[in-house]
Amino acid sequence: MSDNNLKNKPLSYWLTSTHDTNYPTLNEDLDVDIAIIGGGLAGISCAYLLQKEDFKIAVIDAGRICQGATAHTTAKITSQHGLIYNKIRRQLGDELARQYAEANEKAISEFKKIIDEHHIECDYILQSAFVYTEQEKYIKQIEDEVKAASELGIKASYVEEIPFAIPIHAAVRFDNQAQFHPRKYVLSLAKIIHDNKVLIFENTRAINIEEDDKYIIITEQGKKVRAEKVILTTQYPFYNKKGLYFSRLYPKRSYIVGIQAKEKYPGGMYINAEDPARSLRSQNTDKGELILVVGSNHTTGQSEDTEKHYEELINFAQDIFTVEDVPYRWSTQDYTTPDGIPYIGHFTSDTTNMYVATGFQKWGMTNSMVAAMIIRDLILEGKSKWLDVYNPSRKNIIPSAKNFILENLKVAENILEGKLSSLPDNIEVKPNEAKVVKIEGERIGIYRDQEGQYHLVNTTCPHMGCELNWNQAEKSWDCPCHGSRFTYKGDIIEGPAIKSLRFSNDVNTIEKLIKDDF
Ligand code: FES
């Protein structure tokens, strides 16, 4: 294995092994029954379930569909979301734990049904899923999880071995779970709904939602989409006027390396119970078996050396396999809620025709399908049997209020620290490095590319004013508050920000900087 492989440009296998999409940009005003903002797995699944009911539906995406979290996931179709069932049962009671279990088990079977019905070729394979521990103190939690999941109707068992050289103490095993290729699945589903008259628009960023007798979505290009009902399935809702989502969703990044190993992967999907997180699955490719090694989570914008997360995963892989190559590496961003349960349902308790699905943490596959089923039921019947546990306006979030307060304190600290922190006097920037400096009272982020060219941006986040931090592994400016990310040129990679950073490659400014300070 060459050292260069560790420094590969981030590259998702799911993206490189599928074709690009080419849906049009919205260039005229539009009137629909339902507008879905966000064309990832959740948005396309909502459109799929609702198009059967003869609604006029439009899906709009700020970039290309299925290029965000769905294109960077581990793609496990599982109701095993870490050690969640005993936790929900303890904190929220049997009934809400039962709802969560039932919804996710149903989501697994719904994927199978859709894949079979439409003969979707998406590398779908049944697998068992395991949560294991290497620490004795977690054994009791594993036992409790087996008991809770079994009593909630999930086929769960306690095991003491997994087929790897990992010295485990115990594991919980769920059978009849699955894995797939998420983009093969979503792109096929998008084609099916598009053929069935669902409108799909790409490069159509929603920047505002107004209300009169209907909702009016305003796009970056100034076009209007009038809709009876709006569903927000962007990872983080950009709409800030209601709901206070910015105070109750926390962005986390995690990393994936795709390795080729001498040994054959023994099957199954694995994650550990403790920190740092480590997760494994495999994927058959044209070039042989790829093993996905996942983990090293941290809050967005709060890791000083992002490269080290990839290296940690390679080291972990080398303890288990004879690693021959690392052809892929990529990272992803997920949003967490204070109690670890997504927000799915009405955007707020008084927005009866606006719906949201967000906060899936690392478990976006089944939770996206759950979102589509809940929102379909709310639109068609005005109720869902799983709404109580997922309700975005739930009041029983209090058991985790401590996390909520801590995370919001961190946001406040980040805003203040960003404004007060001292900035380097010396602005020398080496090729392939970045630095934040103050020029005429303004904080400027400077990235110098491999060819020596400078790229300057204003590093104050256009969402709510936090100061951005440099992410060396992804060459991006990341916001520690709510997870907006921008390229080194200032373009938005992911929201909630809806405006790019002000960018300058103004030759005079750069020449002045160099003359004054170098
Ligand atoms: Fe909210 Fe940056 S994403 S302040």
Short mmCIF file of C-alpha atoms and ligand atoms in Angstrom, two decimals:
data_model
loop_
_atom_site.label_atom_id
_atom_site.label_comp_id
_atom_site.label_asym_id
_atom_site.label_seq_id
_atom_site.Cartn_x
_atom_site.Cartn_y
_atom_site.Cartn_z
CA MET A 1 0.00 0.00 0.00
CA SER A 2 1.50 3.33 -0.99
CA ASP A 3 1.49 6.28 1.43
CA ASN A 4 -0.17 8.34 -1.27
CA ASN A 5 -3.34 6.37 -0.79
CA LEU A 6 -3.82 7.94 2.63
CA LYS A 7 -3.81 11.39 1.04
CA ASN A 8 -6.29 10.58 -1.71
CA LYS A 9 -8.82 13.22 -2.56
CA PRO A 10 -12.08 12.33 -0.79
CA LEU A 11 -14.04 10.08 -3.13
CA SER A 12 -17.28 8.27 -2.40
CA TYR A 13 -17.61 4.83 -3.97
CA TRP A 14 -21.36 5.35 -4.26
CA LEU A 15 -20.80 8.46 -6.40
CA THR A 16 -18.02 7.12 -8.59
CA SER A 17 -19.87 3.90 -9.41
CA THR A 18 -23.07 5.58 -10.66
CA HIS A 19 -23.96 8.00 -13.44
CA ASP A 20 -24.54 11.72 -12.98
CA THR A 21 -28.09 13.00 -13.06
CA ASN A 22 -29.26 15.76 -15.35
CA TYR A 23 -32.68 16.98 -14.27
CA PRO A 24 -33.44 20.58 -15.32
CA THR A 25 -33.21 23.73 -13.23
CA LEU A 26 -36.56 25.35 -12.48
CA ASN A 27 -36.79 28.34 -14.79
CA GLU A 28 -40.44 29.31 -14.47
CA ASP A 29 -43.01 29.67 -11.69
CA LEU A 30 -44.86 26.52 -10.78
CA ASP A 31 -48.07 25.43 -9.05
CA VAL A 32 -48.16 21.99 -7.39
CA ASP A 33 -50.02 20.09 -4.67
CA ILE A 34 -46.86 19.04 -2.84
CA ALA A 35 -43.36 20.52 -3.00
CA ILE A 36 -40.52 18.46 -1.57
CA ILE A 37 -37.33 20.35 -0.80
CA GLY A 38 -34.36 17.95 -0.85
CA GLY A 39 -33.75 15.12 -3.31
CA GLY A 40 -31.96 12.57 -1.13
CA LEU A 41 -33.34 9.22 0.02
CA ALA A 42 -35.98 10.81 2.30
CA GLY A 43 -37.27 13.26 -0.31
CA ILE A 44 -37.40 10.77 -3.18
CA SER A 45 -39.05 8.15 -0.89
CA CYS A 46 -41.74 10.69 0.14
CA ALA A 47 -42.36 11.48 -3.54
CA TYR A 48 -42.56 7.77 -4.38
CA LEU A 49 -45.15 6.95 -1.72
CA LEU A 50 -47.23 10.06 -2.48
CA GLN A 51 -47.15 9.83 -6.30
CA LYS A 52 -49.34 6.75 -6.01
CA GLU A 53 -52.11 9.07 -4.77
CA ASP A 54 -52.27 11.27 -7.87
CA PHE A 55 -50.86 14.46 -6.37
CA LYS A 56 -48.97 16.91 -8.55
CA ILE A 57 -45.54 16.77 -6.93
CA ALA A 58 -42.28 18.66 -7.46
CA VAL A 59 -38.95 17.73 -5.87
CA ILE A 60 -36.37 20.51 -5.85
CA ASP A 61 -32.74 20.09 -4.88
CA ALA A 62 -30.10 22.76 -4.30
CA GLY A 63 -27.54 20.69 -6.21
CA ARG A 64 -27.90 17.34 -7.93
CA ILE A 65 -30.22 14.77 -6.36
CA CYS A 66 -28.71 12.12 -4.11
CA GLN A 67 -25.33 13.74 -3.77
CA GLY A 68 -25.53 14.65 -0.07
CA ALA A 69 -25.76 12.32 2.92
CA THR A 70 -27.29 9.50 0.83
CA ALA A 71 -24.19 9.43 -1.39
CA HIS A 72 -21.84 9.34 1.60
CA THR A 73 -23.56 6.89 3.95
CA THR A 74 -22.57 3.36 5.00
CA ALA A 75 -25.95 2.24 3.60
CA LYS A 76 -27.06 -0.29 6.21
CA ILE A 77 -30.78 -1.03 6.06
CA THR A 78 -31.19 -1.90 9.71
CA SER A 79 -33.39 -1.30 12.70
CA GLN A 80 -30.29 -1.73 14.88
CA HIS A 81 -29.31 1.84 15.68
CA GLY A 82 -26.58 1.28 18.23
CA LEU A 83 -27.95 0.39 21.65
CA ILE A 84 -31.14 2.39 21.24
CA TYR A 85 -34.08 0.24 22.36
CA ASN A 86 -33.24 -0.07 26.01
CA LYS A 87 -32.42 3.64 26.09
CA ILE A 88 -35.78 4.69 24.59
CA ARG A 89 -37.63 2.28 26.82
CA ARG A 90 -35.87 3.58 29.92
CA GLN A 91 -36.31 7.24 29.03
CA LEU A 92 -39.63 7.30 27.23
CA GLY A 93 -41.42 4.09 28.11
CA ASP A 94 -42.52 0.89 26.39
CA GLU A 95 -45.05 2.39 24.00
CA LEU A 96 -42.64 4.85 22.31
CA ALA A 97 -39.90 2.21 22.15
CA ARG A 98 -42.41 -0.14 20.49
CA GLN A 99 -43.31 2.56 17.94
CA TYR A 100 -39.64 3.12 17.07
CA ALA A 101 -39.01 -0.61 16.68
CA GLU A 102 -42.13 -1.25 14.64
CA ALA A 103 -41.54 1.73 12.31
CA ASN A 104 -37.96 0.68 11.54
CA GLU A 105 -38.80 -3.00 11.09
CA LYS A 106 -41.56 -1.95 8.69
CA ALA A 107 -39.07 0.27 6.83
CA ILE A 108 -36.80 -2.75 6.25
CA SER A 109 -39.65 -4.72 4.66
CA GLU A 110 -40.80 -1.68 2.63
CA PHE A 111 -37.34 -1.40 1.00
CA LYS A 112 -37.54 -5.09 0.03
CA LYS A 113 -41.05 -4.65 -1.33
CA ILE A 114 -40.10 -1.65 -3.52
CA ILE A 115 -36.88 -3.29 -4.76
CA ASP A 116 -38.76 -6.50 -5.67
CA GLU A 117 -41.74 -4.72 -7.23
CA HIS A 118 -39.59 -2.59 -9.55
CA HIS A 119 -36.71 -5.06 -10.00
CA ILE A 120 -34.28 -2.39 -8.82
CA GLU A 121 -30.68 -3.53 -9.19
CA CYS A 122 -28.99 -1.99 -6.18
CA ASP A 123 -26.74 -4.74 -4.75
CA TYR A 124 -29.35 -5.50 -2.09
CA ILE A 125 -28.16 -8.33 0.20
CA LEU A 126 -29.66 -9.68 3.40
CA GLN A 127 -27.20 -9.43 6.31
CA SER A 128 -27.09 -9.80 10.06
CA ALA A 129 -26.19 -6.68 12.04
CA PHE A 130 -24.09 -6.63 15.21
CA VAL A 131 -23.28 -4.15 17.96
CA TYR A 132 -20.22 -5.45 19.80
CA THR A 133 -18.16 -4.31 22.74
CA GLU A 134 -14.52 -4.76 23.65
CA GLN A 135 -15.13 -3.46 27.18
CA GLU A 136 -16.46 -5.45 30.08
CA LYS A 137 -18.49 -2.54 31.40
CA TYR A 138 -20.71 -2.63 28.29
CA ILE A 139 -21.72 -6.29 28.69
CA LYS A 140 -24.74 -5.40 30.82
CA GLN A 141 -25.87 -2.83 28.23
CA ILE A 142 -25.62 -5.47 25.49
CA GLU A 143 -27.68 -7.89 27.62
CA ASP A 144 -30.27 -5.21 28.27
CA GLU A 145 -30.44 -4.34 24.57
CA VAL A 146 -31.05 -7.98 23.59
CA LYS A 147 -33.85 -8.17 26.14
CA ALA A 148 -35.43 -4.84 25.16
CA ALA A 149 -35.26 -5.47 21.40
CA SER A 150 -36.63 -9.02 21.77
CA GLU A 151 -39.52 -7.84 23.92
CA LEU A 152 -40.29 -5.17 21.31
CA GLY A 153 -40.64 -7.83 18.62
CA ILE A 154 -37.18 -7.73 16.98
CA LYS A 155 -35.31 -10.97 16.36
CA ALA A 156 -32.28 -10.23 18.55
CA SER A 157 -29.74 -12.55 20.14
CA TYR A 158 -26.74 -12.36 22.47
CA VAL A 159 -23.43 -13.63 21.04
CA GLU A 160 -19.89 -13.74 22.33
CA GLU A 161 -17.98 -14.03 19.08
CA ILE A 162 -17.76 -12.23 15.76
CA PRO A 163 -15.59 -13.43 12.85
CA PHE A 164 -12.80 -10.85 13.25
CA ALA A 165 -9.62 -10.58 15.26
CA ILE A 166 -11.33 -8.14 17.60
CA PRO A 167 -11.25 -9.22 21.27
CA ILE A 168 -14.94 -8.72 21.99
CA HIS A 169 -16.75 -9.40 25.26
CA ALA A 170 -20.29 -9.52 23.89
CA ALA A 171 -22.49 -8.51 20.96
CA VAL A 172 -26.15 -8.14 20.10
CA ARG A 173 -27.13 -9.64 16.76
CA PHE A 174 -30.19 -8.69 14.66
CA ASP A 175 -31.08 -11.03 11.79
CA ASN A 176 -32.86 -10.22 8.51
CA GLN A 177 -31.26 -6.83 8.08
CA ALA A 178 -29.81 -5.71 4.73
CA GLN A 179 -27.27 -3.61 2.86
CA PHE A 180 -27.47 -2.01 -0.58
CA HIS A 181 -25.96 0.55 -2.94
CA PRO A 182 -27.85 3.71 -1.95
CA ARG A 183 -27.36 5.67 -5.16
CA LYS A 184 -28.29 2.78 -7.44
CA TYR A 185 -31.50 2.53 -5.43
CA VAL A 186 -32.36 6.25 -5.24
CA LEU A 187 -31.51 7.03 -8.88
CA SER A 188 -33.73 4.13 -10.01
CA LEU A 189 -36.55 5.31 -7.77
CA ALA A 190 -36.15 8.88 -9.06
CA LYS A 191 -36.49 7.61 -12.63
CA ILE A 192 -39.63 5.66 -11.68
CA ILE A 193 -41.34 8.69 -10.12
CA HIS A 194 -40.16 11.01 -12.90
CA ASP A 195 -41.64 8.64 -15.49
CA ASN A 196 -44.80 8.83 -13.42
CA LYS A 197 -45.00 12.64 -13.76
CA VAL A 198 -43.25 13.74 -10.57
CA LEU A 199 -41.29 16.89 -11.47
CA ILE A 200 -37.64 16.92 -10.41
CA PHE A 201 -35.55 20.08 -10.52
CA GLU A 202 -31.83 20.21 -9.75
CA ASN A 203 -29.59 23.21 -9.06
CA THR A 204 -32.71 24.89 -7.69
CA ARG A 205 -31.93 26.13 -4.18
CA ALA A 206 -34.90 27.15 -2.03
CA ILE A 207 -33.97 30.32 -0.14
CA ASN A 208 -37.25 31.33 1.46
CA ILE A 209 -40.80 30.17 2.11
CA GLU A 210 -43.62 32.70 2.21
CA GLU A 211 -47.25 32.10 3.09
CA ASP A 212 -50.57 33.33 1.71
CA ASP A 213 -53.38 30.89 0.96
CA LYS A 214 -50.61 28.44 -0.06
CA TYR A 215 -46.88 28.19 0.60
CA ILE A 216 -44.65 30.01 -1.86
CA ILE A 217 -41.12 28.68 -2.12
CA ILE A 218 -38.68 31.23 -3.52
CA THR A 219 -35.68 29.85 -5.34
CA GLU A 220 -32.22 31.34 -5.72
CA GLN A 221 -33.09 32.12 -9.34
CA GLY A 222 -36.14 34.11 -8.16
CA LYS A 223 -38.72 31.55 -9.33
CA LYS A 224 -41.74 30.69 -7.21
CA VAL A 225 -43.18 27.29 -6.40
CA ARG A 226 -46.72 27.58 -5.03
CA ALA A 227 -47.71 24.50 -3.08
CA GLU A 228 -50.55 23.33 -0.88
CA LYS A 229 -48.10 21.28 1.17
CA VAL A 230 -44.34 21.53 1.69
CA ILE A 231 -42.04 18.74 2.89
CA LEU A 232 -38.54 19.68 4.04
CA THR A 233 -36.11 16.79 3.68
CA THR A 234 -32.89 18.76 3.43
CA GLN A 235 -30.69 17.33 6.13
CA TYR A 236 -30.95 20.52 8.15
CA PRO A 237 -34.08 22.63 7.60
CA PHE A 238 -32.97 25.94 6.07
CA TYR A 239 -36.32 27.52 7.03
CA ASN A 240 -35.60 29.45 10.24
CA LYS A 241 -38.79 31.38 10.92
CA LYS A 242 -40.37 28.71 13.09
CA GLY A 243 -39.41 25.61 15.00
CA LEU A 244 -36.03 26.71 16.46
CA TYR A 245 -34.35 23.75 14.78
CA PHE A 246 -31.03 25.58 14.95
CA SER A 247 -31.11 25.16 18.75
CA ARG A 248 -31.94 21.44 18.75
CA LEU A 249 -29.88 19.77 16.00
CA TYR A 250 -26.14 19.16 16.26
CA PRO A 251 -23.92 18.40 13.26
CA LYS A 252 -21.45 15.51 13.47
CA ARG A 253 -18.92 14.40 10.90
CA SER A 254 -17.71 10.85 10.42
CA TYR A 255 -15.28 9.21 8.04
CA ILE A 256 -15.20 6.19 5.76
CA VAL A 257 -12.27 4.41 4.11
CA GLY A 258 -12.86 1.79 1.44
CA ILE A 259 -10.09 -0.80 1.62
CA GLN A 260 -9.08 -3.86 -0.38
CA ALA A 261 -7.76 -6.66 1.79
CA LYS A 262 -6.04 -9.98 1.26
CA GLU A 263 -8.65 -11.77 3.41
CA LYS A 264 -12.22 -12.37 2.29
CA TYR A 265 -14.79 -10.41 4.31
CA PRO A 266 -16.84 -12.89 6.39
CA GLY A 267 -20.24 -11.17 5.93
CA GLY A 268 -22.35 -9.13 8.36
CA MET A 269 -22.51 -5.48 9.36
CA TYR A 270 -20.80 -4.37 12.56
CA ILE A 271 -20.52 -1.38 14.87
CA ASN A 272 -19.05 -1.08 18.34
CA ALA A 273 -20.92 0.18 21.39
CA GLU A 274 -18.17 2.41 22.74
CA ASP A 275 -16.14 5.40 21.56
CA PRO A 276 -14.36 5.92 19.26
CA ALA A 277 -16.97 4.54 16.87
CA ARG A 278 -15.90 1.80 14.48
CA SER A 279 -18.18 0.20 11.92
CA LEU A 280 -17.69 -2.36 9.13
CA ARG A 281 -19.50 -3.70 6.07
CA SER A 282 -18.40 -4.89 2.64
CA GLN A 283 -19.48 -4.12 -0.91
CA ASN A 284 -18.91 -6.11 -4.09
CA THR A 285 -17.51 -3.97 -6.90
CA ASP A 286 -16.27 -4.53 -10.47
CA LYS A 287 -12.76 -4.55 -9.04
CA GLY A 288 -13.43 -7.04 -6.26
CA GLU A 289 -14.50 -6.72 -2.68
CA LEU A 290 -14.38 -3.34 -0.98
CA ILE A 291 -14.49 -3.25 2.83
CA LEU A 292 -15.95 -0.07 4.30
CA VAL A 293 -14.39 0.97 7.60
CA VAL A 294 -16.31 3.78 9.24
CA GLY A 295 -16.12 5.96 12.36
CA SER A 296 -14.07 8.67 14.11
CA ASN A 297 -17.04 10.97 14.69
CA HIS A 298 -16.64 14.53 15.88
CA THR A 299 -18.68 17.72 15.97
CA THR A 300 -18.44 19.59 12.68
CA GLY A 301 -15.83 22.34 12.67
CA GLN A 302 -14.33 21.13 15.95
CA SER A 303 -11.49 18.87 14.92
CA GLU A 304 -8.09 20.44 14.48
CA ASP A 305 -6.62 17.69 12.35
CA THR A 306 -9.27 16.13 10.13
CA GLU A 307 -6.69 14.06 8.20
CA LYS A 308 -5.96 12.06 11.34
CA HIS A 309 -9.48 10.56 11.33
CA TYR A 310 -8.80 8.75 8.06
CA GLU A 311 -5.47 7.54 9.41
CA GLU A 312 -7.12 6.18 12.57
CA LEU A 313 -9.51 4.13 10.44
CA ILE A 314 -6.67 2.75 8.32
CA ASN A 315 -4.85 1.76 11.50
CA PHE A 316 -7.96 0.01 12.80
CA ALA A 317 -8.35 -1.82 9.46
CA GLN A 318 -4.71 -2.90 9.54
CA ASP A 319 -5.27 -4.53 12.94
CA ILE A 320 -7.95 -6.75 11.40
CA PHE A 321 -7.01 -7.21 7.74
CA THR A 322 -3.97 -7.32 5.52
CA VAL A 323 -4.76 -4.05 3.78
CA GLU A 324 -3.58 -4.06 0.16
CA ASP A 325 -5.04 -0.79 -1.05
CA VAL A 326 -7.23 2.11 0.05
CA PRO A 327 -8.93 3.19 -3.18
CA TYR A 328 -11.67 5.24 -1.51
CA ARG A 329 -12.11 7.58 1.38
CA TRP A 330 -14.87 10.03 2.09
CA SER A 331 -16.66 11.73 4.97
CA THR A 332 -20.23 12.50 5.82
CA GLN A 333 -22.31 14.76 8.02
CA ASP A 334 -25.25 13.73 10.17
CA TYR A 335 -27.45 15.66 12.56
CA THR A 336 -28.24 14.54 16.09
CA THR A 337 -31.18 15.46 18.30
CA PRO A 338 -31.00 15.79 22.11
CA ASP A 339 -32.74 12.43 22.69
CA GLY A 340 -31.27 10.64 19.66
CA ILE A 341 -34.64 10.28 17.89
CA PRO A 342 -35.24 12.05 14.55
CA TYR A 343 -37.79 14.80 14.02
CA ILE A 344 -40.43 13.54 11.58
CA GLY A 345 -43.89 15.08 11.23
CA HIS A 346 -45.40 18.56 11.19
CA PHE A 347 -42.72 21.26 11.06
CA THR A 348 -44.31 22.81 14.17
CA SER A 349 -47.54 22.00 15.95
CA ASP A 350 -49.32 24.85 14.12
CA THR A 351 -47.99 24.25 10.59
CA THR A 352 -50.50 21.66 9.47
CA ASN A 353 -49.32 21.64 5.83
CA MET A 354 -45.57 21.86 6.35
CA TYR A 355 -43.66 18.70 7.22
CA VAL A 356 -40.07 17.96 8.17
CA ALA A 357 -37.76 14.95 8.36
CA THR A 358 -34.36 15.53 9.93
CA GLY A 359 -31.98 14.46 12.72
CA PHE A 360 -31.44 10.89 11.49
CA GLN A 361 -27.99 10.62 13.16
CA LYS A 362 -26.13 7.75 11.53
CA TRP A 363 -29.33 5.86 10.80
CA GLY A 364 -30.66 7.57 7.71
CA MET A 365 -31.68 4.56 5.62
CA THR A 366 -34.59 3.12 7.60
CA ASN A 367 -35.40 6.51 9.15
CA SER A 368 -35.79 8.01 5.64
CA MET A 369 -38.31 5.30 4.81
CA VAL A 370 -40.02 5.85 8.17
CA ALA A 371 -40.21 9.57 7.32
CA ALA A 372 -41.84 8.83 3.97
CA MET A 373 -44.41 6.53 5.60
CA ILE A 374 -45.25 8.93 8.46
CA ILE A 375 -45.57 11.98 6.18
CA ARG A 376 -47.65 10.02 3.66
CA ASP A 377 -50.01 8.95 6.46
CA LEU A 378 -50.24 12.48 7.88
CA ILE A 379 -51.11 13.87 4.44
CA LEU A 380 -53.60 11.15 3.54
CA GLU A 381 -55.16 10.38 6.91
CA GLY A 382 -54.11 13.21 9.20
CA LYS A 383 -52.44 10.78 11.62
CA SER A 384 -49.64 8.23 11.94
CA LYS A 385 -49.31 5.40 14.41
CA TRP A 386 -45.61 6.26 14.91
CA LEU A 387 -45.95 10.03 15.23
CA ASP A 388 -45.66 10.19 19.03
CA VAL A 389 -42.09 8.93 19.15
CA TYR A 390 -40.90 11.01 16.16
CA ASN A 391 -43.03 14.14 16.66
CA PRO A 392 -40.79 17.22 16.14
CA SER A 393 -42.89 19.06 18.76
CA ARG A 394 -42.61 16.30 21.38
CA LYS A 395 -42.36 17.55 24.91
CA ASN A 396 -40.80 14.39 26.35
CA ILE A 397 -37.40 15.42 25.02
CA ILE A 398 -36.63 16.67 28.55
CA PRO A 399 -34.72 13.56 29.75
CA SER A 400 -31.85 14.69 27.56
CA ALA A 401 -32.15 18.39 28.29
CA LYS A 402 -28.62 18.38 29.71
CA ASN A 403 -27.18 17.59 26.25
CA PHE A 404 -29.40 20.25 24.74
CA ILE A 405 -28.08 22.93 27.08
CA LEU A 406 -24.47 21.82 26.64
CA GLU A 407 -24.68 21.86 22.85
CA ASN A 408 -26.24 25.31 22.79
CA LEU A 409 -23.62 26.60 25.17
CA LYS A 410 -21.05 25.29 22.73
CA VAL A 411 -22.71 27.26 19.93
CA ALA A 412 -22.65 30.43 22.02
CA GLU A 413 -19.00 29.76 22.89
CA ASN A 414 -18.17 29.23 19.24
CA ILE A 415 -19.73 32.52 18.27
CA LEU A 416 -17.81 34.37 20.97
CA GLU A 417 -14.56 32.49 20.62
CA GLY A 418 -14.59 33.02 16.88
CA LYS A 419 -14.96 36.77 17.37
CA LEU A 420 -12.43 37.08 20.17
CA SER A 421 -9.74 34.60 19.23
CA SER A 422 -6.42 36.11 18.32
CA LEU A 423 -5.44 35.71 14.71
CA PRO A 424 -1.99 35.00 13.35
CA ASP A 425 0.12 38.12 12.69
CA ASN A 426 2.14 36.36 10.10
CA ILE A 427 0.15 35.48 7.02
CA GLU A 428 2.56 33.21 5.31
CA VAL A 429 0.51 30.37 3.86
CA LYS A 430 2.25 27.35 2.39
CA PRO A 431 0.79 25.57 -0.66
CA ASN A 432 -2.08 23.26 0.31
CA GLU A 433 -2.62 25.08 3.63
CA ALA A 434 -5.07 27.62 4.98
CA LYS A 435 -5.05 30.33 7.62
CA VAL A 436 -7.44 32.94 9.03
CA VAL A 437 -6.14 36.54 9.17
CA LYS A 438 -7.62 39.95 9.86
CA ILE A 439 -7.48 42.46 7.04
CA GLU A 440 -8.86 45.95 7.59
CA GLY A 441 -11.00 44.67 10.48
CA GLU A 442 -12.43 41.76 8.53
CA ARG A 443 -11.66 38.08 9.15
CA ILE A 444 -10.41 36.53 5.97
CA GLY A 445 -9.72 32.86 5.33
CA ILE A 446 -6.86 32.26 2.96
CA TYR A 447 -6.32 28.92 1.26
CA ARG A 448 -3.30 28.48 -1.01
CA ASP A 449 -3.74 25.67 -3.51
CA GLN A 450 -1.12 23.20 -4.75
CA GLU A 451 -0.24 25.51 -7.63
CA GLY A 452 0.38 28.37 -5.20
CA GLN A 453 -2.77 30.34 -6.04
CA TYR A 454 -4.53 32.11 -3.15
CA HIS A 455 -8.29 31.86 -2.47
CA LEU A 456 -9.78 34.34 -0.01
CA VAL A 457 -13.17 34.15 1.70
CA ASN A 458 -14.89 36.02 4.51
CA THR A 459 -15.05 33.37 7.27
CA THR A 460 -18.16 34.61 9.07
CA CYS A 461 -20.93 32.06 8.49
CA PRO A 462 -23.84 33.64 6.59
CA HIS A 463 -26.31 31.48 8.55
CA MET A 464 -26.09 32.98 12.04
CA GLY A 465 -22.65 34.53 12.25
CA CYS A 466 -20.37 31.87 13.79
CA GLU A 467 -16.76 31.83 12.66
CA LEU A 468 -15.77 29.03 10.30
CA ASN A 469 -12.87 26.64 10.83
CA TRP A 470 -10.66 25.12 8.16
CA ASN A 471 -11.06 21.41 7.40
CA GLN A 472 -7.77 20.28 5.90
CA ALA A 473 -8.92 16.78 4.89
CA GLU A 474 -11.87 18.03 2.82
CA LYS A 475 -10.39 21.47 1.91
CA SER A 476 -13.52 23.16 3.19
CA TRP A 477 -14.57 25.91 5.63
CA ASP A 478 -16.84 24.30 8.25
CA CYS A 479 -19.18 25.95 10.74
CA PRO A 480 -18.97 24.59 14.31
CA CYS A 481 -22.46 25.85 15.16
CA HIS A 482 -24.96 24.21 12.80
CA GLY A 483 -22.74 22.48 10.28
CA SER A 484 -22.82 24.67 7.17
CA ARG A 485 -19.84 23.87 4.96
CA PHE A 486 -18.25 25.77 2.10
CA THR A 487 -15.60 25.03 -0.52
CA TYR A 488 -12.34 26.94 -0.35
CA LYS A 489 -13.85 29.21 -2.97
CA GLY A 490 -16.82 29.92 -0.69
CA ASP A 491 -19.53 27.89 -2.47
CA ILE A 492 -22.04 26.09 -0.21
CA ILE A 493 -21.41 22.36 0.18
CA GLU A 494 -24.17 21.85 2.71
CA GLY A 495 -26.59 24.06 4.64
CA PRO A 496 -28.42 25.43 6.59
CA ALA A 497 -26.68 28.49 5.10
CA ILE A 498 -28.35 29.58 1.89
CA LYS A 499 -25.72 32.07 0.79
CA SER A 500 -22.17 31.42 -0.34
CA LEU A 501 -19.23 33.09 1.36
CA ARG A 502 -17.95 36.29 -0.15
CA PHE A 503 -15.00 35.19 -2.22
CA SER A 504 -12.07 37.17 -3.47
CA ASN A 505 -9.25 36.28 -5.76
CA ASP A 506 -8.72 39.97 -6.27
CA VAL A 507 -5.15 40.33 -7.42
CA ASN A 508 -4.67 43.74 -5.75
CA THR A 509 -5.72 42.47 -2.30
CA ILE A 510 -3.48 39.46 -2.55
CA GLU A 511 -0.54 41.49 -3.82
CA LYS A 512 -1.02 43.98 -0.99
CA LEU A 513 -1.06 41.17 1.56
CA ILE A 514 2.07 39.65 0.17
CA LYS A 515 3.90 42.99 -0.02
CA ASP A 516 2.91 44.06 3.50
CA ASP A 517 3.46 40.88 5.38
CA PHE A 518 5.72 38.40 3.63
FE1 FES B 1 -25.42 28.30 11.74
FE2 FES B 1 -23.02 28.60 10.69
S1 FES B 1 -24.41 27.04 10.29
S2 FES B 1 -24.00 29.85 12.14
#
